[in-house]
Coordinates of C-alpha atoms and ligand atoms in Angstrom, one line a residue:
M79 CA -46.6 -57.3 -50.4
I80 CA -43.1 -56.8 -49.0
Y81 CA -41.2 -60.0 -48.9
S82 CA -38.1 -60.8 -46.9
K83 CA -35.0 -62.6 -48.1
I84 CA -31.8 -64.0 -46.6
T85 CA -29.2 -62.0 -48.5
S86 CA -26.1 -63.0 -46.7
V87 CA -24.8 -65.6 -44.3
G88 CA -21.8 -65.9 -41.9
G89 CA -20.5 -68.2 -39.3
Y90 CA -17.9 -68.4 -36.5
L91 CA -16.5 -71.4 -34.6
P92 CA -14.0 -71.2 -31.8
S93 CA -10.6 -72.7 -32.7
N94 CA -10.4 -75.0 -29.7
I95 CA -11.7 -78.5 -30.7
L96 CA -12.9 -81.1 -28.2
T97 CA -12.8 -84.6 -29.8
N98 CA -14.5 -87.8 -28.7
K99 CA -11.1 -89.1 -27.8
D100 CA -10.6 -86.1 -25.5
L101 CA -13.9 -87.0 -23.8
E102 CA -12.9 -90.6 -23.4
R103 CA -10.1 -89.4 -21.1
S104 CA -12.5 -88.0 -18.5
L105 CA -15.8 -89.9 -19.0
D106 CA -16.9 -93.5 -19.1
T107 CA -17.7 -93.3 -22.9
S108 CA -16.1 -94.2 -26.2
D109 CA -15.7 -92.6 -29.6
E110 CA -17.5 -95.6 -31.1
W111 CA -20.6 -95.1 -28.8
I112 CA -20.8 -91.3 -29.4
V113 CA -20.4 -91.7 -33.2
T114 CA -23.0 -94.5 -33.4
M115 CA -25.5 -93.0 -31.1
T116 CA -25.2 -89.3 -32.2
G117 CA -23.0 -88.9 -35.3
I118 CA -20.8 -86.4 -33.4
K119 CA -17.0 -86.7 -33.8
E120 CA -15.9 -83.3 -32.4
R121 CA -17.1 -79.9 -31.3
H122 CA -15.7 -76.4 -31.0
I123 CA -15.3 -75.0 -27.5
I124 CA -15.2 -71.3 -26.6
D125 CA -12.2 -69.8 -24.6
P126 CA -13.1 -69.2 -20.9
N127 CA -12.8 -65.4 -21.4
E128 CA -14.8 -65.4 -24.7
T129 CA -18.5 -64.7 -24.7
S130 CA -21.6 -65.3 -26.9
S131 CA -21.5 -61.7 -28.1
D132 CA -17.9 -62.1 -29.1
M133 CA -18.9 -65.1 -31.3
A134 CA -21.9 -63.3 -32.6
Y135 CA -19.7 -60.3 -33.5
K136 CA -17.3 -62.5 -35.5
A137 CA -20.2 -64.3 -37.3
T138 CA -21.8 -61.0 -38.2
L139 CA -18.5 -59.7 -39.7
D140 CA -18.3 -62.8 -41.8
A141 CA -21.9 -62.2 -43.0
I142 CA -21.2 -58.6 -43.8
K143 CA -18.1 -59.6 -45.8
T144 CA -20.2 -61.1 -48.6
S145 CA -23.2 -58.7 -48.2
K146 CA -24.1 -55.8 -50.5
K147 CA -25.4 -54.1 -47.3
D148 CA -23.3 -51.9 -45.0
L149 CA -23.5 -52.4 -41.3
K150 CA -25.0 -49.0 -41.0
E151 CA -28.1 -50.2 -43.0
I152 CA -29.0 -52.7 -40.2
D153 CA -32.2 -51.4 -38.6
L154 CA -33.0 -54.3 -36.2
I155 CA -30.8 -56.8 -34.4
I156 CA -32.3 -60.1 -33.1
V157 CA -30.0 -62.6 -31.2
A158 CA -31.3 -66.1 -30.4
T159 CA -29.3 -67.4 -27.5
T160 CA -29.6 -69.6 -24.3
T161 CA -26.2 -68.5 -23.1
P162 CA -26.4 -64.7 -22.9
D163 CA -23.2 -62.9 -21.8
K164 CA -25.1 -61.5 -18.8
I165 CA -28.6 -61.7 -17.2
F166 CA -29.0 -58.2 -18.6
P167 CA -28.5 -56.3 -20.8
S168 CA -29.2 -58.5 -23.8
T169 CA -26.5 -60.2 -25.9
A170 CA -28.1 -58.3 -28.8
C171 CA -27.2 -55.0 -27.1
A172 CA -23.7 -56.2 -26.4
L173 CA -23.3 -57.2 -30.1
Q174 CA -24.7 -53.8 -31.2
N175 CA -22.1 -52.1 -29.1
K176 CA -19.3 -54.2 -30.6
L177 CA -20.6 -53.4 -34.1
G178 CA -20.9 -49.7 -33.3
I179 CA -24.4 -49.4 -34.8
G180 CA -26.6 -47.8 -32.3
E181 CA -29.5 -46.8 -32.1
C182 CA -31.6 -49.4 -33.9
P183 CA -33.6 -51.8 -31.6
A184 CA -31.8 -54.9 -30.4
F185 CA -33.2 -57.8 -28.4
D186 CA -32.7 -61.4 -27.5
I187 CA -35.0 -64.4 -28.1
Q188 CA -34.9 -67.4 -25.8
A189 CA -36.3 -70.5 -27.5
V190 CA -33.2 -72.7 -27.0
C191 CA -32.4 -74.9 -30.1
S192 CA -35.4 -73.4 -32.0
G193 CA -34.2 -69.9 -31.3
F194 CA -33.0 -69.2 -34.8
I195 CA -36.3 -70.2 -36.4
Y196 CA -38.2 -68.0 -33.9
A197 CA -35.8 -65.0 -34.6
L198 CA -36.1 -65.5 -38.3
S199 CA -39.9 -65.6 -38.0
I200 CA -39.9 -62.3 -36.1
A201 CA -37.5 -60.7 -38.6
D202 CA -39.8 -61.8 -41.5
K203 CA -42.8 -60.1 -39.8
F204 CA -41.0 -56.8 -39.2
I205 CA -40.1 -56.7 -42.9
N206 CA -43.5 -57.8 -44.2
T207 CA -45.1 -54.9 -42.3
G208 CA -42.7 -52.4 -43.8
S209 CA -41.4 -51.5 -40.4
K210 CA -37.8 -52.6 -41.0
K211 CA -35.6 -53.2 -44.1
N212 CA -32.4 -55.0 -43.0
V213 CA -32.5 -57.2 -40.0
L214 CA -29.4 -58.9 -38.5
V215 CA -30.4 -62.3 -37.1
V216 CA -27.9 -64.2 -35.1
G217 CA -28.1 -67.7 -33.5
V218 CA -25.3 -68.1 -30.9
D219 CA -24.6 -70.4 -28.1
A220 CA -21.8 -71.3 -25.8
M221 CA -23.3 -74.5 -24.6
S222 CA -20.0 -75.6 -22.9
K223 CA -20.6 -72.9 -20.3
I224 CA -23.8 -74.8 -19.1
T225 CA -22.6 -78.3 -19.6
D226 CA -21.7 -80.6 -16.7
Y227 CA -18.6 -82.5 -18.1
S228 CA -19.0 -85.3 -15.6
D229 CA -22.5 -86.2 -17.0
R230 CA -21.9 -88.5 -19.9
S231 CA -25.7 -88.6 -20.7
N232 CA -25.5 -85.2 -22.4
A233 CA -21.9 -83.7 -22.1
I234 CA -21.0 -85.5 -25.4
L235 CA -23.6 -83.6 -27.4
W236 CA -22.9 -79.9 -27.1
G237 CA -20.7 -77.5 -29.0
D238 CA -20.2 -73.7 -29.3
G239 CA -20.5 -71.3 -32.2
A240 CA -22.5 -68.6 -33.9
G241 CA -24.2 -68.1 -37.2
A242 CA -25.5 -64.8 -38.7
V243 CA -27.8 -63.9 -41.5
I244 CA -28.9 -60.6 -43.0
V245 CA -32.6 -60.6 -43.9
S246 CA -33.6 -57.8 -46.2
A247 CA -36.8 -56.5 -47.8
S248 CA -37.3 -57.9 -51.3
D249 CA -39.9 -57.8 -54.1
K250 CA -39.6 -61.6 -54.6
P251 CA -40.3 -64.2 -51.9
G252 CA -37.3 -65.4 -50.0
I253 CA -38.8 -66.5 -46.7
I254 CA -41.9 -68.2 -47.9
S255 CA -43.4 -69.2 -44.6
T256 CA -42.4 -69.7 -40.9
H257 CA -44.1 -71.9 -38.4
I258 CA -43.4 -71.8 -34.6
H259 CA -44.8 -73.7 -31.6
S260 CA -44.1 -74.5 -28.0
D261 CA -45.5 -76.7 -25.3
G262 CA -44.3 -75.8 -21.8
K263 CA -45.5 -79.0 -20.2
Y264 CA -42.3 -80.7 -21.3
E265 CA -40.1 -78.3 -19.5
S266 CA -38.5 -80.8 -17.1
L267 CA -37.3 -83.2 -19.9
L268 CA -34.6 -80.8 -21.0
H269 CA -33.7 -77.8 -18.9
V270 CA -31.1 -75.9 -16.8
P271 CA -32.5 -75.6 -13.3
R272 CA -31.3 -72.8 -11.1
T273 CA -29.4 -75.1 -8.6
K274 CA -25.7 -74.5 -8.7
N275 CA -23.9 -77.8 -8.7
L276 CA -20.5 -78.6 -7.4
S277 CA -18.8 -77.0 -10.4
G278 CA -20.5 -73.8 -9.4
K279 CA -22.6 -73.5 -12.6
D280 CA -26.1 -74.2 -13.6
T281 CA -26.0 -77.1 -16.0
I282 CA -28.1 -79.0 -18.5
E283 CA -30.3 -81.9 -17.4
M284 CA -31.9 -84.0 -20.0
Q285 CA -34.0 -87.2 -20.3
G286 CA -32.4 -88.0 -23.7
N287 CA -34.5 -91.0 -24.6
Q288 CA -37.8 -89.2 -24.1
V289 CA -36.6 -86.1 -25.8
F290 CA -35.4 -88.2 -28.8
K291 CA -38.8 -89.8 -29.3
I292 CA -40.8 -86.6 -29.0
A293 CA -38.4 -84.7 -31.3
V294 CA -38.8 -87.3 -34.1
N295 CA -42.6 -87.2 -33.9
T296 CA -42.8 -83.5 -33.6
L297 CA -40.5 -82.8 -36.5
D298 CA -42.6 -85.2 -38.5
R299 CA -45.6 -83.0 -37.8
I300 CA -43.8 -79.7 -38.6
V301 CA -42.8 -81.1 -42.0
D302 CA -46.4 -82.0 -42.8
E303 CA -47.6 -78.6 -41.5
T304 CA -45.1 -76.7 -43.7
L305 CA -45.7 -78.6 -46.9
K306 CA -49.5 -78.3 -46.4
A307 CA -49.4 -74.6 -45.7
N308 CA -47.6 -74.0 -49.0
N309 CA -49.4 -76.7 -51.0
L310 CA -46.0 -78.4 -51.8
K311 CA -45.0 -81.9 -52.4
K312 CA -42.0 -83.5 -50.6
S313 CA -40.1 -83.5 -54.0
D314 CA -40.4 -79.7 -54.2
I315 CA -37.9 -79.3 -51.4
D316 CA -34.3 -79.1 -52.7
W317 CA -32.5 -79.0 -49.3
L318 CA -33.1 -79.9 -45.7
V319 CA -31.1 -77.6 -43.4
P320 CA -32.0 -79.1 -40.0
H321 CA -31.1 -78.3 -36.4
Q322 CA -28.2 -80.6 -35.7
A323 CA -29.2 -82.5 -32.6
N324 CA -28.5 -86.1 -33.5
I325 CA -27.7 -87.7 -36.8
R326 CA -30.5 -90.3 -36.2
I327 CA -33.0 -87.5 -35.8
L328 CA -31.8 -85.9 -39.1
E329 CA -32.1 -89.3 -40.8
A330 CA -35.6 -89.7 -39.6
T331 CA -36.7 -86.3 -40.9
A332 CA -35.0 -87.0 -44.3
K333 CA -36.8 -90.3 -44.5
K334 CA -40.1 -88.5 -43.8
L335 CA -39.3 -86.2 -46.8
D336 CA -38.3 -89.2 -49.0
M337 CA -35.0 -87.3 -49.3
S338 CA -31.6 -88.9 -49.6
M339 CA -29.0 -87.8 -47.0
D340 CA -27.0 -86.1 -49.8
R341 CA -29.7 -83.4 -49.9
V342 CA -29.4 -82.8 -46.1
I343 CA -26.8 -80.3 -44.8
V344 CA -25.0 -82.2 -42.1
T345 CA -22.5 -80.5 -39.7
I346 CA -23.2 -82.4 -36.5
D347 CA -20.1 -84.5 -37.0
K348 CA -17.8 -81.5 -36.7
H349 CA -20.0 -79.0 -34.7
G350 CA -22.0 -81.2 -32.2
N351 CA -25.3 -79.5 -31.1
T352 CA -24.7 -75.8 -31.0
S353 CA -28.3 -75.0 -30.1
A354 CA -29.5 -71.7 -31.6
A355 CA -26.3 -71.5 -33.8
S356 CA -26.7 -74.9 -35.5
I357 CA -29.1 -73.9 -38.3
P358 CA -27.4 -70.7 -39.4
L359 CA -24.0 -72.5 -39.2
A360 CA -25.4 -75.3 -41.4
L361 CA -26.9 -72.8 -43.8
N362 CA -23.5 -71.0 -44.0
D363 CA -21.8 -74.4 -44.7
G364 CA -24.4 -75.4 -47.3
I365 CA -24.1 -72.0 -49.2
K366 CA -20.3 -71.4 -48.9
S367 CA -19.6 -75.0 -49.9
G368 CA -21.5 -74.3 -53.1
K369 CA -24.1 -77.1 -52.4
I370 CA -27.0 -74.8 -52.1
K371 CA -27.6 -72.7 -55.2
P372 CA -29.6 -69.5 -55.7
G373 CA -33.3 -70.2 -56.4
E374 CA -33.4 -73.5 -54.6
T375 CA -36.0 -74.3 -52.0
I376 CA -34.8 -75.0 -48.4
L377 CA -36.6 -76.4 -45.5
M378 CA -35.2 -75.5 -42.1
E379 CA -36.5 -77.1 -38.9
A380 CA -35.7 -77.2 -35.2
F381 CA -36.7 -78.7 -31.9
G382 CA -35.5 -77.8 -28.5
G383 CA -36.1 -77.2 -24.8
G384 CA -39.5 -75.8 -23.8
F385 CA -40.4 -77.8 -25.8
T386 CA -40.2 -75.4 -28.7
W387 CA -40.2 -76.3 -32.3
G388 CA -40.6 -74.7 -35.7
S389 CA -39.7 -74.5 -39.4
A390 CA -38.9 -72.0 -42.1
L391 CA -39.4 -72.6 -45.8
I392 CA -37.2 -70.3 -47.9
K393 CA -36.0 -69.7 -51.4
Y394 CA -32.4 -68.9 -51.4
Ligands
LIG195 N1 -21.3 -93.2 -23.5 C1 -21.5 -94.5 -23.3 N2 -22.7 -95.0 -22.8 C2 -23.7 -94.1 -22.5 C3 -23.5 -92.7 -22.7 C4 -22.2 -92.3 -23.2 N3 -22.0 -91.0 -23.4 N4 -24.6 -92.1 -22.4 C5 -25.5 -93.0 -22.0 N5 -24.9 -94.2 -22.1 C6 -25.5 -95.5 -21.8 C7 -26.6 -95.5 -20.7 O1 -26.0 -95.5 -19.4 C8 -27.4 -96.7 -21.0 O2 -26.7 -97.8 -20.5 P1 -27.5 -99.1 -19.9 O3 -28.3 -99.6 -21.1 O4 -26.4 -100.0 -19.4 O5 -28.4 -98.5 -18.9 C9 -27.3 -96.8 -22.6 O6 -26.1 -96.0 -22.9 C10 -28.5 -96.2 -23.2 O7 -28.8 -95.0 -22.6 P2 -29.9 -94.0 -23.2 O8 -29.9 -92.7 -22.4 O9 -31.2 -94.8 -23.2 O10 -29.4 -93.8 -24.6 P3 -30.2 -93.2 -25.9 O11 -30.4 -94.3 -26.9 O12 -31.4 -92.4 -25.5 O13 -29.1 -92.2 -26.5 C11 -28.7 -89.9 -26.6 C12 -28.7 -91.1 -25.7 C13 -28.4 -88.7 -25.7 C14 -27.7 -90.0 -27.7 C15 -30.1 -89.7 -27.2 O14 -31.1 -89.9 -26.1 C16 -30.4 -88.4 -27.8 O15 -29.7 -88.0 -28.7 N6 -31.5 -87.8 -27.4 C17 -32.0 -86.6 -28.0 C18 -31.2 -85.5 -27.4 C19 -31.4 -84.2 -28.1 O16 -31.5 -84.1 -29.3 N7 -31.4 -83.2 -27.3 C20 -31.4 -81.8 -27.7 C21 -32.7 -81.5 -28.3 S1 -32.4 -80.0 -29.1

C-alpha cells in the first residue's frame, strides 16, 4: 500500500486588513454584533491588481521553504478555488506558470468552502494508486472580489488568503481517510448567481440562518462517519482543524467531539471565512505555532456552497 502524507505546509495572507470598525463606517453593523454572532474581528483583503494565483504562488513558496522536496519534484498541481483568475485557463495552470514547473498536470477543483478537502482527497487517490509522488494542493480564495459590501447579511464574513500543502508518497499512513459529499438541492441557499449587480460584479447571496442550521447538523454527521470508518473514539482525535465559517459552528463541532476549544485551531477571528483557503491556513497556523506535533491525529472538516461537505483524518 502506498500511503500519502502532508509533508509541508505554507500560507499567505494579503497585508491589507479590514476590521469590524472599518465595516461599521459603511454598513449598519457593529463590532460587537459581528464578534458575538461570528467570532470575526478582522480579515485580510487582496489588492485590486492581485489575483488568486498570486496568493497561491506565495503560499506555495512558503510551503517549499520548509519542505525537503524541490519544486521540480511536484508531479501534480491541484488548486481549490471559487475565485479563479479567469474563466479559463485554470488558476492551477496560472500557478504552474508562475512556479515555472511545466509539464505536470494542473487543474482546479470547485467545491467552494469544501474545496481543500476535495482536492486533498483527489491527491490522496493519485498517490495511493502509484500514479503521482508529490502533489501540490492549494486552497485559495479572493472572496472580496465576489462580496457585495452593501449587504450586511454576509459582507462581514469573508476574507482572502491562500494555504498550500505538499502531499507526498509515504510508507506510513499520513492521510488516513477522506470523506466527501454534496447535495445540489441546496444550491440557492448559498450561491453567486450570474446577474451582475450595480457594482458590476456577481456577488454572494446567502440565507445565513438556514445555512447555519444545516451546516451544524451536517458536520455532526461527517464527524460520526469519519470516526466510524476508522473505528476511532472521539478521544483519539488530538486536534480539530475545521473550516472557519463561524465560531459558533466550530464550537458546536468541538462539543460533538467532547473536545475543549483549546484543541481546536481557531483563525476565524483574524482571517474571517477564506473559503477554500481556510483549512490549509488553519493547519499552517497550528503547525507553525508549534501546537500540532508530529504523530498527532487531526480531523479536518468543511461545509460549503453546493452544498458540499467533507472531512479528512490525518496523522501529521
Ligand atoms: N450586523 C447587524 N445586524 C445584522 C447583521 C449585521 N452584519 N446581519 C444581520 N443582522 C440582523 C438581521 O437583520 C436580523 O435583524 P432582525 O432580527 O431585526 O430582523 C438579525 O440580525 C438576525 O439576522 P439573521 O440573519 O437571522 O442572523 P443569524 O443569527 O442567522 O446570524 C450569520 C447571521 C450570517 C452570522 C449566520 O447566519 C451564519 O453565520 N450563518 C452561516 C453562514 C456560513 O457559515 N456561511 C458559509 C458556509 S461555508
